[in-house]
mmCIF file of C-alpha atoms in Angstrom:
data_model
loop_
_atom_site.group_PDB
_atom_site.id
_atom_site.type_symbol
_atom_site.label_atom_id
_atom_site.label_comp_id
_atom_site.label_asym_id
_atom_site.label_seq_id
_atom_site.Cartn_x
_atom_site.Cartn_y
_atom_site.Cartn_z
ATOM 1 C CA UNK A 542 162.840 144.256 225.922
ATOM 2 C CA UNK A 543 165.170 143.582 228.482
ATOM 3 C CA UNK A 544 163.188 141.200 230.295
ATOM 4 C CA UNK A 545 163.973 138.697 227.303
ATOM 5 C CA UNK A 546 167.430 138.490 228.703
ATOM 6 C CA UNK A 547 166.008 137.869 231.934
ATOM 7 C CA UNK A 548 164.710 135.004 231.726
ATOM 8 C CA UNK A 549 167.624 133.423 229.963
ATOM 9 C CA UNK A 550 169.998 134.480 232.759
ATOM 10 C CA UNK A 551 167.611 133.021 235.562
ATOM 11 C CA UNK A 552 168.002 129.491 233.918
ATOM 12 C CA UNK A 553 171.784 129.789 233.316
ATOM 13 C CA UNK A 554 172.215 130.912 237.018
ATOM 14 C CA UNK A 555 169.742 127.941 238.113
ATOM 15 C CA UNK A 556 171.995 125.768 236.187
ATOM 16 C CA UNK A 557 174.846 127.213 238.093
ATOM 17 C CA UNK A 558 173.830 127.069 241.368
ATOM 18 C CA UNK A 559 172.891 123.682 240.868
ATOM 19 C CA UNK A 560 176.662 122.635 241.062
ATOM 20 C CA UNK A 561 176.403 123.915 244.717
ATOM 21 C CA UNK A 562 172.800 123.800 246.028
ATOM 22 C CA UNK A 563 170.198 121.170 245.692
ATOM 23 C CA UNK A 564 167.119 121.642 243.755
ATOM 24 C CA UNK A 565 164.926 123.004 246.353
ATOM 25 C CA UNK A 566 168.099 126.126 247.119
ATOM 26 C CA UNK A 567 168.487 126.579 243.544
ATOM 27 C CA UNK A 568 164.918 127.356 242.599
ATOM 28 C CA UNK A 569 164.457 129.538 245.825
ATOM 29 C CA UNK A 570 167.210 131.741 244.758
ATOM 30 C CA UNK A 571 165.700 132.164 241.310
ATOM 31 C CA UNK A 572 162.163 132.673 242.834
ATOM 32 C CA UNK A 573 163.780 135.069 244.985
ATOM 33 C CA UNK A 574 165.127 137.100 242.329
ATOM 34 C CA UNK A 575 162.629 137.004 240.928
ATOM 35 C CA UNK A 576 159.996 138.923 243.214
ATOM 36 C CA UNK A 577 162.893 141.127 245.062
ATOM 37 C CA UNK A 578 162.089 145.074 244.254
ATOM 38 C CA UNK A 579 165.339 145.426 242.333
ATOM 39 C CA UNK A 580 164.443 142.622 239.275
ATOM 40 C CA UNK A 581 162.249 146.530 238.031
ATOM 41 C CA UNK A 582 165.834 147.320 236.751
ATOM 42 C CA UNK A 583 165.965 144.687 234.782
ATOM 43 C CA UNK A 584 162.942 145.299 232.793
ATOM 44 C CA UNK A 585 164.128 148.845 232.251
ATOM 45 C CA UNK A 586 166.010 150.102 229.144
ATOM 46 C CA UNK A 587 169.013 149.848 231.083
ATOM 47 C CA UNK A 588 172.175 147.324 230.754
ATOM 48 C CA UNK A 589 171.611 145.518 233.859
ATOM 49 C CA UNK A 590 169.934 142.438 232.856
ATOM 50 C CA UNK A 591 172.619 142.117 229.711
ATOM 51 C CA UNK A 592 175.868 142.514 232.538
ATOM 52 C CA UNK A 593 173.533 139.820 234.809
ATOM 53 C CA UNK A 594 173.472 137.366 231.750
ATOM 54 C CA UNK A 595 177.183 137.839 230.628
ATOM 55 C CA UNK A 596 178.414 137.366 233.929
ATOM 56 C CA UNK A 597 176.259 134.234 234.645
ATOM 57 C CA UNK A 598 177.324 133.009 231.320
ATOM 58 C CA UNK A 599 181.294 133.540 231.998
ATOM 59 C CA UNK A 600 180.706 131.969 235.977
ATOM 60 C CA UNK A 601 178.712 128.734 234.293
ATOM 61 C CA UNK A 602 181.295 128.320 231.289
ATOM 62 C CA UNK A 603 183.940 128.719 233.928
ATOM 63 C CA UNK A 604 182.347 126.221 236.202
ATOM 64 C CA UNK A 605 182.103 123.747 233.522
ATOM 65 C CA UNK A 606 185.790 124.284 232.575
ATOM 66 C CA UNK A 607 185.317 125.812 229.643
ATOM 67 C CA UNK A 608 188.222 129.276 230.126
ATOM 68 C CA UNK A 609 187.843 130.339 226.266
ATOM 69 C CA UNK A 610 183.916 131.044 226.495
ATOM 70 C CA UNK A 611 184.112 132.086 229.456
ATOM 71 C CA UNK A 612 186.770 134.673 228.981
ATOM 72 C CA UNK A 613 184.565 135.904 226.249
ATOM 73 C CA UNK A 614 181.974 136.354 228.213
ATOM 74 C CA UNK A 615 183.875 138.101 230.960
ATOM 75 C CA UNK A 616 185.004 140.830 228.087
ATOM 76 C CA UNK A 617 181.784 140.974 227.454
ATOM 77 C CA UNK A 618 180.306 141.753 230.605
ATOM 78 C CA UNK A 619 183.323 144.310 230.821
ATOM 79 C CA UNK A 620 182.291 145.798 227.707
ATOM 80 C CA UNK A 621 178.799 146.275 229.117
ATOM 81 C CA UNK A 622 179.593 148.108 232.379
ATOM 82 C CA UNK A 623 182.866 149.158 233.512
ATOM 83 C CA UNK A 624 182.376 147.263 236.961
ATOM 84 C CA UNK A 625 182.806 143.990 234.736
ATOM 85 C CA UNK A 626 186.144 144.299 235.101
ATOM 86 C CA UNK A 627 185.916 143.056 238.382
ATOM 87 C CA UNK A 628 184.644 139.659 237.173
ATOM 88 C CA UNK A 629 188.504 139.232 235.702
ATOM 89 C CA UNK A 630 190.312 138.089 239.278
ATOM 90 C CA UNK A 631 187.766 135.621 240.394
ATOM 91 C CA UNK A 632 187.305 133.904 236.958
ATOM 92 C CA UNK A 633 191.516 133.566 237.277
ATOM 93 C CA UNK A 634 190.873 132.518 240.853
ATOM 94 C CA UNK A 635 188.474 129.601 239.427
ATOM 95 C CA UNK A 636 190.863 129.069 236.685
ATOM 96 C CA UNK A 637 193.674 128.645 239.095
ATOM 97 C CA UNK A 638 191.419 126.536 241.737
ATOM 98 C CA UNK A 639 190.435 124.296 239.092
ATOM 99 C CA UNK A 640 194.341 123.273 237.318
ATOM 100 C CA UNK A 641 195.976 123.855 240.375
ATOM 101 C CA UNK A 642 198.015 120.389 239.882
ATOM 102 C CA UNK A 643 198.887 121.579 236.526
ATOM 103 C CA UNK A 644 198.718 124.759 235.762
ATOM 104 C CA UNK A 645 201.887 124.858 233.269
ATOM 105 C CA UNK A 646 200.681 122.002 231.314
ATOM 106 C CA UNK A 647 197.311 123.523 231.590
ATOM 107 C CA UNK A 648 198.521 127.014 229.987
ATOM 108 C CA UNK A 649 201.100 124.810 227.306
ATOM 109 C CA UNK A 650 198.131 122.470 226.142
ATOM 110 C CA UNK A 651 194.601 124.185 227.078
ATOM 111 C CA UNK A 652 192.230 121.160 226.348
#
């Protein structure tokens, strides 16, 4: 059932790599994930491929500068597994990286 979530996640993360990488990168990386021994885990009845599509869902809301989604999505990922936590410093780091002109009138008035 997990593999539903999957496939979701791969075209989030496509869509968030695509900020960075061209076309030909992006797809790669998904095609890569795709047939590398570890994607087994996320067929399995295990929580991997539901941490995998919260935390590509909080780094592509984040991306898109959109801090209220993607903080729910970073609890959510935390909720998941307990490693989510770790998601918490680099979505502030984006935060930061992104209002870094104005990050009081950022925090006052959050558009």
């Amino acid at each position: 059932m997990n593999i539903f979530i999957l496939i979701p996640s791969a075209i989030i993360l496509y869509k968030l790599l695509r900020f960075d990488l061209n076309h030909f990168q992006s797809k790669l990386t998904i095609l890569l994930m795709a047939i590398f021994p570890t994607v087994y885990f996320y067929g399995s009845a295990q929580s991997d491929s539901i941490f995998l599509f919260f935390s590509v869902c909080c780094f592509y809301s984040a991306r898109r500068k959109q801090f209220m989604f993607a903080s729910v999505f970073a609890l959510l990922t935390t909720l998941t597994k307990l490693s989510g936590i770790f998601i918490w410093p680099s979505l502030l780091l984006e935060f930061y990286s992104s209002n870094s002109s104005d990050i009081k009138k950022t925090l006052k008035h959050p558009s």
